[in-house]
Amino acid sequence: MGNSRPEIDDQLIAKYGGPGPRYTSYPTALEFSVEHRAEALIAALHAGNHELIPADLSVYVHVPFCASPCFYCGCNKVITRSSSIGDEYLRHLALEVQRLAAHVASDRKVRQIHLGGGTPTFLNLEQIEQLLTLISDHLVIALDAEISLEIDPRSVTADGLHRLAGMGFNRLSMGVQDLDQRVQQAVNRVHGEQLIDAQIKAARAAGFASISVDLIYGLPHQTRQSFADTMARMIAMRPDRLSLFNYAHMPHKFKAQRQIKAVDLPDADTKLAIFHQSMDQLLAAGYEYIGMDHFALPEDALARARQDGSMVRNFQGYSTLGDLDLLAFGPSAISQVGDTFSQNLHEYRAWCKALAATSTDNAGLAVMRGLTRSAEDRLRADVINAIMCRGALDFASVEAAHNIDFELHFAAELERLQTLQHDGLIRFSGRGLRITPVGQQLLRAIAMVFDSYIHAARSRQTDNSVQRFSRVI
Ligand code: SF4
């Protein structure tokens, strides 16, 4: 997509904009089985250690605490003001890191660390430093590792940002959501614009290499005008990356959302108009569209990774570093090692209890479900990754990597893609396909063509994706 957005008509949105997975993994977490145990994760780590060139590592730590609830939130978190809970959490995290890291060969380096949540900055600076030390005591961190955390701008000071940079953090992402005070009050997340501006400046002065900001559209009281103002003010602060998430109102699923009155929400047309005008503003301001809901300045590492084809999609969204095994710690966190996905117990107390138990059942870890991908899953994951990250699919390279005949193997999918070509979402060229600028706005719908689980569920008429996934657009 250049620096103007192609028009996308209502009919295409009605046809392709329905619910769909975000494809942070394939198969998606919905396919995880409770039969999956931590032993499969350990076995995958050992197998990886014995590869000719063992994969390096990415580490994700889920810090599940928040001081107050944001009403739109669908994350796994514990609302608390307890000052001792951070220490309790770190004691259990230490057990988890020790037990898992014991199975990692010492020549495998950590190239990426991300602290997400919840609110990682719920922990005080000493606790965050302890957490990093815990990782470096048990795993080898590469000198040039990307070390990032999510911050709530209300819970860290400019001095705190300098101290975080001193510990080695070099990327941050900040949840802003909206700068309009009325919207902020309606979602119980109030902070002034000056605070955000000051934090971004402080982070830059402290040496953070990439600053990312999250905004949400579809929140109560938002109008086209109010969000255009927020976007203009945000663009003026020039974050390196900007994510624009679609608020999915699912009060039956997320209790906090019951505090949001449905009558205050913008209607579907307004939401779509907000998304399109925001995209126009971002593209006009020089941001590049990365995919899904992500934008970045051309010189940012993510935009460069997209340009050179090295960008991947994983549980944290789009990422610059592929071919890493992901070790994940904390409640609900999902590890991906080789072809195994292993998710921890969701609930904080249950996670603590599993780690505190002296039994060696489940390898002393808190894994509660997961799966091991088949060769077919891996093939489809690669195809979906190419669609989500590269905007193109080269049949010959898929054949070379997976030893298949593409046209034979994907005959049904190629048939389905004819309709998408007719509707202008993709264009076949030679033995491959390219996603058009219109299709770039409907990536999930294109990827879904290759999702055999969705098609199997549809043919059994058990597909309930309306409840399971957010809308594509
Ligand atoms: S949006 Fe973030 S800070 Fe707010 S309640 Fe959810 S996890 Fe906590």
Coordinates of C-alpha atoms and ligand atoms in Angstrom, one line a residue:
M1 CA 0.0 0.0 0.0
G2 CA 1.5 3.4 -0.9
N3 CA 0.7 6.5 1.0
S4 CA -3.0 6.5 0.1
R5 CA -5.6 4.0 1.1
P6 CA -7.6 2.2 -1.7
E7 CA -11.3 2.6 -1.3
I8 CA -13.0 -0.5 0.0
D9 CA -16.7 -0.8 -0.6
D10 CA -19.5 -1.8 1.8
Q11 CA -20.3 -5.0 -0.1
L12 CA -16.7 -6.3 0.3
I13 CA -16.8 -5.4 4.0
A14 CA -20.1 -7.2 4.4
K15 CA -18.7 -10.3 2.6
Y16 CA -15.2 -10.5 4.1
G17 CA -15.3 -8.3 7.2
G18 CA -16.9 -10.9 9.6
P19 CA -15.2 -12.5 12.5
G20 CA -11.9 -14.2 12.0
P21 CA -8.7 -15.3 13.9
R22 CA -5.9 -12.9 14.4
Y23 CA -3.5 -15.7 13.4
T24 CA -0.9 -15.1 16.1
S25 CA -0.5 -18.8 15.8
Y26 CA -1.7 -21.5 13.5
P27 CA -3.5 -23.6 14.6
T28 CA -5.1 -21.0 16.8
A29 CA -5.3 -21.5 20.6
L30 CA -8.9 -22.7 20.2
E31 CA -7.5 -26.0 19.0
F32 CA -5.3 -26.5 22.1
S33 CA -6.0 -29.7 24.0
V34 CA -6.0 -30.2 27.8
E35 CA -4.3 -33.6 27.2
H36 CA -1.1 -31.7 26.3
R37 CA 1.4 -31.8 29.1
A38 CA 4.6 -29.9 30.0
E39 CA 6.6 -33.0 29.1
A40 CA 5.9 -32.3 25.4
L41 CA 7.4 -28.8 25.9
I42 CA 10.5 -30.3 27.6
A43 CA 10.9 -32.9 24.8
A44 CA 10.7 -30.1 22.2
L45 CA 13.4 -28.1 24.0
H46 CA 15.7 -31.1 24.1
A47 CA 15.1 -31.8 20.4
G48 CA 15.9 -28.2 19.7
N49 CA 19.1 -28.4 21.7
H50 CA 20.3 -31.2 19.4
E51 CA 19.6 -29.4 16.1
L52 CA 22.7 -28.6 14.0
I53 CA 22.0 -25.0 14.7
P54 CA 19.7 -24.7 17.7
A55 CA 17.1 -21.9 17.4
D56 CA 17.8 -18.9 19.6
L57 CA 15.1 -17.7 22.0
S58 CA 12.5 -15.2 22.6
V59 CA 11.2 -14.8 26.2
Y60 CA 7.7 -13.5 27.1
V61 CA 6.8 -12.8 30.7
H62 CA 3.1 -12.1 31.5
V63 CA 2.8 -9.8 34.5
P64 CA -0.9 -10.1 35.3
F65 CA -1.6 -7.2 37.7
C66 CA -3.3 -3.9 37.2
A67 CA -4.1 -1.2 39.8
S68 CA -7.5 -0.5 38.3
P69 CA -9.7 -2.0 35.6
C70 CA -10.0 -0.4 32.1
F71 CA -13.6 -1.2 31.2
Y72 CA -12.8 -2.2 27.6
C73 CA -10.2 -4.8 28.7
G74 CA -10.3 -8.4 27.7
C75 CA -6.8 -9.3 28.9
N76 CA -6.0 -11.9 31.6
K77 CA -5.3 -9.7 34.7
V78 CA -5.8 -9.4 38.4
I79 CA -7.0 -6.0 39.7
T80 CA -5.2 -5.4 43.0
R81 CA -3.5 -2.7 45.1
S82 CA -1.6 -5.2 47.1
S83 CA 2.0 -4.1 47.6
S84 CA 3.2 -7.6 48.4
I85 CA 1.8 -9.5 45.5
G86 CA 4.6 -8.5 43.2
D87 CA 7.1 -10.3 45.5
E88 CA 4.9 -13.3 45.7
Y89 CA 4.7 -13.4 41.9
L90 CA 8.4 -13.1 41.5
R91 CA 9.0 -16.0 43.9
H92 CA 6.8 -18.2 41.7
L93 CA 8.2 -16.9 38.5
A94 CA 11.7 -17.8 39.7
L95 CA 10.6 -21.4 40.1
E96 CA 9.1 -21.5 36.6
V97 CA 12.2 -19.9 35.0
Q98 CA 14.6 -22.2 36.8
R99 CA 12.7 -25.3 35.9
L100 CA 12.2 -24.5 32.2
A101 CA 15.7 -23.0 31.7
A102 CA 17.3 -26.2 33.1
H103 CA 16.3 -27.8 29.7
V104 CA 17.8 -25.1 27.5
A105 CA 21.4 -25.7 26.1
S106 CA 23.7 -22.9 27.0
D107 CA 24.6 -22.1 23.4
R108 CA 21.0 -20.8 22.8
K109 CA 20.9 -17.1 23.2
V110 CA 17.9 -14.9 24.1
R111 CA 17.5 -12.4 21.3
Q112 CA 14.2 -10.9 22.5
I113 CA 12.5 -10.3 25.8
H114 CA 9.0 -8.9 26.2
L115 CA 7.1 -8.0 29.4
G116 CA 3.4 -7.9 28.8
G117 CA 0.3 -8.0 30.9
G118 CA -1.7 -6.8 32.7
T119 CA 0.6 -4.0 33.5
P120 CA 4.3 -4.8 33.8
T121 CA 4.9 -1.5 35.4
F122 CA 2.6 -2.5 38.2
L123 CA 5.9 -4.0 39.5
N124 CA 8.2 -1.4 41.0
L125 CA 11.6 -0.7 39.4
E126 CA 13.4 -2.9 41.8
Q127 CA 11.1 -5.8 41.1
I128 CA 11.4 -5.3 37.3
E129 CA 15.2 -5.4 37.7
Q130 CA 14.9 -8.6 39.8
L131 CA 12.8 -10.1 37.0
L132 CA 15.5 -9.3 34.4
T133 CA 18.2 -10.6 36.6
L134 CA 16.2 -13.8 37.1
I135 CA 16.2 -14.3 33.3
S136 CA 19.9 -13.5 32.9
D137 CA 20.8 -15.8 35.8
H138 CA 19.3 -18.8 34.0
L139 CA 19.6 -17.9 30.3
V140 CA 22.2 -16.3 28.1
I141 CA 21.0 -12.9 26.8
A142 CA 22.5 -11.7 23.6
L143 CA 24.2 -8.3 23.8
D144 CA 22.0 -6.8 21.1
A145 CA 18.8 -8.4 22.4
E146 CA 15.5 -6.5 21.9
I147 CA 14.2 -5.9 25.4
S148 CA 10.7 -4.4 25.5
L149 CA 7.9 -3.8 27.9
E150 CA 4.3 -2.5 27.9
I151 CA 3.8 0.5 30.1
D152 CA 0.8 2.2 31.5
P153 CA 1.7 5.9 31.2
R154 CA 0.1 6.5 34.6
S155 CA 2.4 4.1 36.4
V156 CA 5.9 5.2 35.4
T157 CA 7.7 8.5 35.7
A158 CA 10.3 10.1 33.3
D159 CA 13.0 9.1 35.8
G160 CA 11.6 5.6 35.9
L161 CA 11.9 5.4 32.1
H162 CA 15.6 6.4 32.3
R163 CA 16.1 3.6 34.9
L164 CA 14.4 1.1 32.7
A165 CA 16.7 2.1 29.8
G166 CA 19.6 1.7 32.2
M167 CA 18.5 -1.9 32.9
G168 CA 18.6 -2.7 29.2
F169 CA 15.1 -2.0 28.0
N170 CA 15.3 -0.6 24.5
R171 CA 11.7 -0.7 23.2
L172 CA 8.4 0.2 24.8
S173 CA 4.8 0.2 24.0
M174 CA 2.3 2.4 25.7
G175 CA -1.4 2.0 25.9
V176 CA -3.0 5.4 25.2
Q177 CA -6.3 4.3 23.6
D178 CA -7.8 7.8 23.1
L179 CA -6.8 11.4 24.1
D180 CA -10.4 12.6 24.5
Q181 CA -11.2 13.0 28.2
R182 CA -14.8 12.0 27.8
V183 CA -13.8 8.7 26.2
Q184 CA -11.1 8.2 28.8
Q185 CA -13.7 8.7 31.7
A186 CA -16.1 6.3 30.1
V187 CA -13.5 3.5 30.0
N188 CA -11.9 4.3 33.4
R189 CA -8.5 5.2 32.1
V190 CA -7.8 8.9 32.5
H191 CA -4.5 10.5 31.7
G192 CA -3.7 13.9 30.2
E193 CA -2.2 14.4 26.8
Q194 CA 0.8 16.2 28.3
L195 CA 1.7 13.1 30.2
I196 CA 1.8 11.0 27.1
D197 CA 3.8 13.6 25.3
A198 CA 6.3 13.9 28.2
Q199 CA 6.6 10.1 28.4
I200 CA 7.4 9.8 24.7
K201 CA 10.0 12.5 24.9
A202 CA 11.5 11.0 28.1
A203 CA 11.7 7.6 26.5
R204 CA 13.5 9.0 23.5
A205 CA 15.9 11.0 25.6
A206 CA 16.6 7.8 27.6
G207 CA 17.6 6.0 24.4
F208 CA 14.6 3.7 23.6
A209 CA 15.1 2.6 20.0
S210 CA 11.4 2.1 19.3
I211 CA 8.3 3.6 20.9
S212 CA 5.0 2.1 20.1
V213 CA 1.5 3.5 21.0
D214 CA -1.8 1.6 21.1
L215 CA -5.0 3.3 20.3
I216 CA -8.5 1.8 20.2
Y217 CA -11.4 2.7 18.0
G218 CA -15.0 1.9 18.7
L219 CA -14.9 3.1 22.3
P220 CA -17.9 5.0 23.9
H221 CA -18.4 8.6 22.8
Q222 CA -15.9 8.4 20.0
T223 CA -17.0 10.3 16.9
R224 CA -15.2 10.8 13.6
Q225 CA -14.2 14.3 14.7
S226 CA -13.1 13.3 18.2
F227 CA -10.9 10.5 16.9
A228 CA -9.5 12.5 14.1
D229 CA -8.3 15.0 16.7
T230 CA -6.8 12.2 18.8
M231 CA -5.0 10.8 15.8
A232 CA -3.7 14.2 14.7
R233 CA -2.3 14.9 18.2
M234 CA -0.8 11.4 18.4
I235 CA 0.8 11.7 15.0
A236 CA 2.4 15.0 16.1
M237 CA 4.2 13.0 18.9
R238 CA 5.6 10.8 16.2
P239 CA 5.7 7.3 17.9
D240 CA 7.8 4.8 15.8
R241 CA 4.9 2.4 15.7
L242 CA 1.2 2.8 16.2
S243 CA -1.5 0.1 16.6
L244 CA -5.1 0.8 16.0
F245 CA -7.2 -1.8 17.6
N246 CA -10.9 -2.5 17.0
Y247 CA -12.9 -2.6 20.3
A248 CA -15.0 -5.7 20.4
H249 CA -17.9 -5.2 22.8
M250 CA -18.5 -8.7 24.4
P251 CA -19.9 -8.0 27.9
H252 CA -21.1 -11.6 28.1
K253 CA -17.5 -12.7 28.0
F254 CA -15.6 -9.8 29.7
K255 CA -17.2 -8.6 33.0
A256 CA -15.5 -5.2 33.0
Q257 CA -17.2 -4.4 29.7
R258 CA -20.5 -4.4 31.4
Q259 CA -19.6 -0.9 32.7
I260 CA -19.8 0.3 29.2
K261 CA -23.2 1.3 28.0
A262 CA -24.0 0.0 24.5
V263 CA -25.9 3.2 23.7
D264 CA -22.6 5.2 24.1
L265 CA -20.8 3.1 21.5
P266 CA -20.3 4.5 17.9
D267 CA -22.4 2.5 15.4
A268 CA -20.8 0.2 12.8
D269 CA -20.7 2.8 10.1
T270 CA -19.0 5.4 12.4
K271 CA -16.5 2.8 13.5
L272 CA -15.6 1.9 9.9
A273 CA -15.3 5.6 9.0
I274 CA -13.0 6.2 12.0
F275 CA -10.8 3.3 10.9
H276 CA -10.6 4.5 7.4
Q277 CA -10.0 8.2 8.2
S278 CA -7.3 7.1 10.8
M279 CA -5.6 5.0 8.1
D280 CA -5.7 8.0 5.7
Q281 CA -4.2 10.3 8.4
L282 CA -1.4 7.8 9.2
L283 CA -0.5 7.1 5.6
A284 CA -0.5 10.9 4.8
A285 CA 1.8 11.4 7.8
G286 CA 4.4 8.9 6.3
Y287 CA 3.5 5.8 8.3
E288 CA 3.6 2.5 6.5
Y289 CA 0.8 0.0 6.9
I290 CA 2.4 -3.2 8.3
G291 CA -0.8 -5.4 8.3
M292 CA -3.9 -6.0 10.4
D293 CA -4.0 -3.0 12.8
H294 CA -0.3 -2.0 12.8
F295 CA 1.6 1.0 11.3
A296 CA 5.2 2.0 11.6
L297 CA 7.5 4.8 10.4
P298 CA 9.6 3.6 7.4
E299 CA 12.9 3.7 9.3
D300 CA 11.5 1.6 12.2
A301 CA 12.9 -2.0 12.5
L302 CA 9.4 -3.5 12.0
A303 CA 8.8 -1.6 8.7
R304 CA 12.3 -2.6 7.5
A305 CA 11.6 -6.3 8.4
R306 CA 8.3 -6.1 6.5
Q307 CA 10.2 -4.7 3.5
D308 CA 12.9 -7.3 3.5
G309 CA 10.5 -10.2 4.1
S310 CA 11.8 -11.2 7.5
M311 CA 8.8 -10.0 9.5
V312 CA 6.8 -12.8 11.3
R313 CA 3.7 -13.1 13.3
N314 CA 3.7 -14.7 16.8
F315 CA 1.8 -14.5 20.0
Q316 CA 2.9 -10.9 20.5
G317 CA 1.6 -9.8 17.1
Y318 CA 4.1 -8.8 14.4
S319 CA 7.7 -9.3 15.2
T320 CA 11.1 -8.5 13.6
L321 CA 12.8 -11.7 14.5
G322 CA 11.7 -15.1 13.1
D323 CA 13.0 -18.6 13.7
L324 CA 13.1 -18.2 17.5
D325 CA 11.7 -20.6 20.0
L326 CA 9.5 -18.7 22.4
L327 CA 9.6 -19.4 26.2
A328 CA 6.7 -17.9 28.0
F329 CA 6.3 -17.4 31.7
G330 CA 3.5 -16.3 33.9
P331 CA -0.3 -17.1 34.0
S332 CA -1.9 -17.8 30.6
A333 CA 1.4 -17.3 28.7
I334 CA 2.0 -19.5 25.7
S335 CA 5.4 -21.0 24.8
Q336 CA 6.2 -22.1 21.2
V337 CA 9.1 -24.5 20.9
G338 CA 9.6 -26.3 17.7
D339 CA 6.2 -27.5 16.8
T340 CA 4.7 -27.4 20.3
F341 CA 2.4 -24.8 21.8
S342 CA 2.1 -25.0 25.6
Q343 CA -0.2 -22.6 27.5
N344 CA 0.0 -22.0 31.2
L345 CA -2.8 -22.0 33.6
H346 CA -4.9 -18.9 33.2
E347 CA -5.7 -18.0 36.7
Y348 CA -3.0 -16.4 38.9
R349 CA -3.6 -18.4 42.0
A350 CA -3.8 -21.7 40.1
W351 CA -0.5 -20.8 38.4
C352 CA 1.1 -20.1 41.8
K353 CA -0.3 -23.4 43.2
A354 CA 1.0 -25.5 40.4
L355 CA 4.5 -24.1 40.7
A356 CA 4.6 -24.3 44.5
A357 CA 3.6 -28.0 44.4
T358 CA 6.4 -30.4 45.1
S359 CA 5.1 -33.0 42.7
T360 CA 7.1 -33.6 39.5
D361 CA 3.8 -34.1 37.6
N362 CA 3.7 -31.9 34.5
A363 CA 7.5 -31.4 35.0
G364 CA 6.7 -29.1 37.9
L365 CA 5.4 -26.5 35.5
A366 CA 2.0 -24.8 35.1
V367 CA 1.2 -25.9 31.6
M368 CA -2.5 -26.6 31.2
R369 CA -3.1 -27.2 27.5
G370 CA -1.5 -27.0 24.1
L371 CA -0.7 -29.0 21.0
T372 CA 2.0 -30.3 18.8
R373 CA 1.7 -29.3 15.2
S374 CA 1.5 -31.9 12.5
A375 CA 3.5 -31.5 9.2
E376 CA 0.2 -30.3 7.6
D377 CA -0.3 -27.7 10.4
R378 CA 3.3 -26.4 9.8
L379 CA 2.7 -26.2 6.0
R380 CA -0.5 -24.2 6.5
A381 CA 1.2 -22.0 9.2
D382 CA 3.9 -21.1 6.7
V383 CA 1.3 -20.2 4.0
I384 CA -0.7 -18.1 6.5
N385 CA 2.4 -16.4 7.7
A386 CA 3.3 -15.4 4.2
I387 CA -0.2 -13.9 3.7
M388 CA -0.2 -12.1 7.0
C389 CA 3.4 -10.8 6.8
R390 CA 4.6 -10.6 3.2
G391 CA 1.5 -9.9 1.2
A392 CA 2.5 -12.5 -1.3
L393 CA 2.7 -16.3 -1.7
D394 CA 5.2 -18.1 -4.0
F395 CA 4.1 -21.6 -4.6
A396 CA 7.5 -22.9 -5.6
S397 CA 9.1 -21.9 -2.3
V398 CA 6.3 -23.5 -0.3
E399 CA 6.8 -26.7 -2.4
A400 CA 10.6 -26.6 -1.7
A401 CA 10.1 -26.2 2.0
H402 CA 7.3 -28.8 2.4
N403 CA 7.8 -31.3 -0.4
I404 CA 4.4 -31.0 -1.9
D405 CA 2.8 -30.1 -5.2
F406 CA 1.1 -26.8 -4.4
E407 CA -1.7 -27.0 -7.0
L408 CA -2.5 -30.6 -6.0
H409 CA -2.3 -30.1 -2.3
F410 CA -4.3 -26.9 -2.2
A411 CA -6.8 -27.6 -5.1
A412 CA -9.8 -26.7 -2.9
E413 CA -8.2 -23.5 -1.6
L414 CA -7.2 -22.4 -5.1
E415 CA -10.8 -22.9 -6.1
R416 CA -12.0 -20.7 -3.2
L417 CA -9.4 -18.1 -4.0
Q418 CA -11.0 -17.5 -7.4
T419 CA -13.8 -15.6 -5.8
L420 CA -11.3 -13.5 -3.8
Q421 CA -9.5 -12.7 -7.1
H422 CA -12.8 -11.8 -8.7
D423 CA -13.5 -9.5 -5.8
G424 CA -10.1 -7.8 -6.1
L425 CA -8.5 -9.1 -2.9
I426 CA -5.7 -11.0 -4.5
R427 CA -4.1 -11.3 -7.9
F428 CA -2.6 -14.5 -9.3
S429 CA 0.7 -14.0 -11.1
G430 CA 2.7 -16.9 -12.5
R431 CA 2.9 -19.6 -9.8
G432 CA 2.0 -17.3 -7.0
L433 CA -0.3 -14.7 -5.8
R434 CA -0.1 -11.1 -4.5
I435 CA -2.4 -9.5 -2.1
T436 CA -3.8 -6.3 -3.5
P437 CA -4.1 -3.0 -1.5
V438 CA -7.8 -3.8 -0.9
G439 CA -6.9 -7.3 0.2
Q440 CA -4.3 -5.9 2.6
Q441 CA -7.2 -4.5 4.6
L442 CA -8.8 -8.0 4.7
L443 CA -5.8 -10.2 5.4
R444 CA -7.5 -12.4 7.9
A445 CA -10.2 -13.3 5.4
I446 CA -7.6 -14.4 2.9
A447 CA -5.6 -16.4 5.5
M448 CA -8.8 -18.1 6.6
V449 CA -9.0 -19.8 3.1
F450 CA -6.0 -21.9 4.3
D451 CA -7.3 -22.7 7.8
S452 CA -8.4 -26.3 7.7
Y453 CA -9.8 -26.2 11.2
I454 CA -12.3 -23.5 10.3
H455 CA -13.3 -25.3 7.1
A456 CA -13.7 -28.6 9.0
A457 CA -15.9 -26.8 11.6
R458 CA -18.0 -25.2 8.9
S459 CA -18.5 -28.5 7.1
R460 CA -19.6 -30.0 10.5
Q461 CA -21.7 -26.9 10.9
T462 CA -20.1 -26.4 14.3
D463 CA -18.4 -23.1 13.4
N464 CA -19.2 -20.6 16.1
S465 CA -16.6 -18.0 15.0
V466 CA -19.1 -15.2 15.6
Q467 CA -18.6 -15.8 19.3
R468 CA -15.0 -16.8 19.2
F469 CA -13.3 -14.2 17.1
S470 CA -13.4 -10.4 16.7
R471 CA -14.4 -8.9 13.3
V472 CA -11.8 -8.7 10.6
I473 CA -12.6 -5.0 10.1
Ligands
SF4_1 S1 -6.1 -2.6 29.5 FE1 -4.2 -3.1 30.4 S2 -4.0 -1.7 32.2 FE2 -6.2 -1.8 31.6 S3 -7.1 -3.4 32.8 FE3 -6.5 -4.3 30.9 S4 -4.5 -5.1 31.2 FE4 -4.9 -3.7 32.8

